[in-house]
Amino acid sequence: MTTVPQPTADTRWRCTLCGNLTRFDVTRSSKVVEYVHLDLAGEPTVEEREVVSETIESVRCRWCNAVDRIELVDRPGAGS
């Protein structure tokens, strides 16, 4: 399984097949620790959530359906 790089403050995703910069379906795996509060009826509410680790497994372009054809490109004005 190949992981997809996460965008940063200076980069963003781009589909190498169609050029899409804005619409993606992202599949990710997360390991979290949650503080769950149950009310007297037993209904749970997550009051705190800490992400311990997170991995992006795949990214699919919403425009052309290409899977894992994503690259990182500079954001406009990055580094200026």
XYZ file of N, CA and C in Angstrom:
240
model
N 0.840 -1.172 0.000
C 0.000 0.000 0.000
C 0.892 1.245 0.000
N 0.662 2.126 -0.930
C 1.409 3.371 -1.028
C 0.600 4.482 -0.380
N 1.231 5.249 0.498
C 0.523 6.362 1.114
C 0.678 7.601 0.250
N -0.305 8.456 0.315
C -0.319 9.689 -0.462
C 0.196 10.809 0.429
N 1.081 11.663 -0.073
C 1.601 12.745 0.765
C 0.501 13.736 1.132
N 0.576 14.244 2.337
C -0.384 15.210 2.860
C -0.039 16.612 2.352
N -1.008 17.381 1.904
C -0.723 18.773 1.526
C -0.235 19.566 2.736
N 0.547 20.597 2.457
C 1.081 21.453 3.513
C 0.568 22.878 3.304
N 1.077 23.793 4.084
C 0.701 25.200 3.934
C 1.163 25.758 2.587
N 2.199 25.163 1.995
C 2.748 25.657 0.732
C 2.397 24.788 -0.479
N 1.761 23.620 -0.248
C 1.449 22.717 -1.361
C -0.024 22.320 -1.336
N -0.474 21.784 -2.477
C -1.829 21.250 -2.574
C -1.825 20.087 -3.544
N -2.913 19.311 -3.544
C -3.019 18.177 -4.446
C -3.415 18.614 -5.847
N -2.970 17.836 -6.828
C -3.355 18.025 -8.226
C -3.428 16.651 -8.865
N -4.505 16.386 -9.605
C -4.641 15.128 -10.342
C -3.734 15.205 -11.568
N -2.878 14.216 -11.726
C -1.956 14.219 -12.863
C -2.648 13.836 -14.159
N -3.866 13.271 -14.075
C -4.581 12.859 -15.274
C -5.401 14.000 -15.886
N -6.161 14.734 -15.043
C -7.061 15.766 -15.589
C -6.745 17.180 -15.118
N -5.869 17.326 -14.118
C -5.503 18.655 -13.635
C -6.364 19.181 -12.504
N -7.344 18.410 -12.030
C -8.213 18.821 -10.930
C -7.396 19.263 -9.718
N -7.807 20.373 -9.119
C -7.145 20.890 -7.919
C -8.074 20.978 -6.716
N -9.366 20.641 -6.888
C -10.322 20.992 -5.836
C -11.215 19.881 -5.308
N -11.407 18.777 -6.006
C -12.374 17.772 -5.582
C -11.751 16.375 -5.543
N -11.690 15.798 -4.334
C -11.081 14.480 -4.156
C -11.848 13.677 -3.121
N -11.900 12.358 -3.305
C -12.391 11.438 -2.283
C -11.163 10.850 -1.605
N -11.075 11.007 -0.299
C -9.895 10.599 0.454
C -10.265 9.435 1.377
N -9.498 8.340 1.293
C -9.646 7.217 2.208
C -8.477 7.278 3.173
N -8.800 7.369 4.457
C -7.740 7.462 5.459
C -8.001 6.519 6.618
N -6.916 6.088 7.254
C -6.985 5.277 8.469
C -6.504 6.139 9.616
N -7.248 6.097 10.699
C -6.897 6.910 11.863
C -6.901 6.048 13.118
N -5.986 6.373 14.007
C -5.999 5.796 15.351
C -6.262 6.964 16.283
N -7.364 6.882 17.031
C -7.762 7.996 17.883
C -8.042 7.516 19.298
N -7.920 8.445 20.222
C -8.350 8.233 21.598
C -9.481 9.217 21.838
N -10.630 8.692 22.267
C -11.796 9.549 22.491
C -12.261 9.442 23.933
N -12.683 10.564 24.478
C -13.357 10.594 25.765
C -14.836 10.629 25.444
N -15.531 9.541 25.793
C -16.945 9.404 25.476
C -17.751 9.553 26.762
N -18.735 10.439 26.733
C -19.632 10.649 27.859
C -20.992 10.072 27.502
N -21.510 9.194 28.354
C -22.831 8.621 28.152
C -23.819 9.342 29.065
N -24.935 9.805 28.479
C -25.948 10.425 29.332
C -26.720 9.316 30.057
N -27.649 9.699 30.914
C -28.360 8.703 31.722
C -29.186 7.738 30.879
N -29.546 8.125 29.658
C -30.267 7.228 28.764
C -29.317 6.314 27.982
N -28.000 6.540 28.131
C -27.012 5.704 27.452
C -26.569 6.227 26.101
N -26.989 7.451 25.737
C -26.581 8.043 24.457
C -25.162 8.594 24.565
N -24.265 8.152 23.673
C -22.870 8.617 23.758
C -22.667 9.972 23.083
N -21.758 10.753 23.663
C -21.280 12.007 23.082
C -19.770 12.023 23.226
N -19.067 12.245 22.095
C -17.612 12.347 22.147
C -17.273 13.769 22.572
N -16.643 13.902 23.743
C -16.322 15.223 24.272
C -14.892 15.652 23.968
N -13.999 14.693 23.809
C -12.613 14.982 23.442
C -12.160 13.933 22.446
N -11.340 14.362 21.496
C -10.816 13.432 20.483
C -9.371 13.805 20.199
N -8.477 12.842 20.364
C -7.055 13.044 20.071
C -6.653 12.075 18.961
N -6.134 12.614 17.858
C -5.662 11.774 16.763
C -4.232 11.350 17.094
N -4.047 10.050 17.280
C -2.735 9.500 17.613
C -1.910 9.330 16.340
N -2.540 8.799 15.294
C -1.873 8.655 13.997
C -2.929 8.671 12.905
N -2.497 9.087 11.720
C -3.411 9.138 10.590
C -2.614 8.910 9.313
N -3.138 8.041 8.453
C -2.497 7.731 7.186
C -3.520 7.862 6.069
N -3.155 8.600 5.031
C -4.012 8.677 3.852
C -3.669 7.482 2.982
N -4.664 6.616 2.760
C -4.433 5.382 2.017
C -4.603 5.570 0.517
N -5.605 6.343 0.121
C -5.805 6.586 -1.306
C -6.566 7.890 -1.504
N -6.364 8.465 -2.681
C -7.074 9.678 -3.076
C -7.607 9.442 -4.486
N -8.919 9.654 -4.660
C -9.562 9.482 -5.965
C -10.064 10.828 -6.443
N -9.742 11.157 -7.686
C -10.177 12.409 -8.289
C -11.679 12.340 -8.552
N -12.417 13.338 -8.121
C -13.856 13.383 -8.338
C -14.211 13.716 -9.780
N -13.315 14.342 -10.514
C -13.608 14.733 -11.888
C -13.445 13.576 -12.861
N -12.331 12.848 -12.761
C -12.049 11.809 -13.765
C -11.975 10.398 -13.181
N -12.166 10.267 -11.863
C -12.162 8.966 -11.181
C -10.789 8.309 -11.103
N -9.732 9.010 -11.426
C -8.387 8.436 -11.334
C -8.050 8.176 -9.859
N -7.489 7.005 -9.602
C -7.119 6.633 -8.241
C -5.607 6.713 -8.096
N -5.179 7.373 -7.047
C -3.760 7.491 -6.707
C -2.925 8.086 -7.844
N -3.482 9.045 -8.565
C -2.764 9.785 -9.603
C -2.592 11.227 -9.132
N -2.257 11.381 -7.851
C -2.207 12.688 -7.216
C -0.755 13.077 -6.958
N -0.464 14.339 -7.227
C 0.867 14.872 -6.926
C 0.700 16.126 -6.078
N 1.770 16.536 -5.429
C 1.785 17.792 -4.699
C 2.344 18.882 -5.599
N 1.650 20.006 -5.662
C 2.125 21.162 -6.414
C 2.089 22.371 -5.482
N 2.836 23.414 -5.839
C 2.860 24.623 -5.027
C 1.502 25.310 -5.050
N 1.130 25.888 -3.929
C -0.078 26.722 -3.876
C 0.250 28.061 -4.486
N -0.740 28.743 -5.056
C -0.486 30.084 -5.597
C 0.019 31.008 -4.485
N 1.074 31.722 -4.784
C 1.646 32.661 -3.822
C 2.528 32.026 -2.768
N 2.708 30.727 -2.807
C 3.560 30.053 -1.812
C 4.995 30.501 -2.008
N 5.618 30.809 -0.923
C 7.024 31.230 -0.983
C 7.211 32.674 -1.364
N 6.126 33.414 -1.532
C 6.250 34.831 -1.895
C 6.366 35.691 -0.675
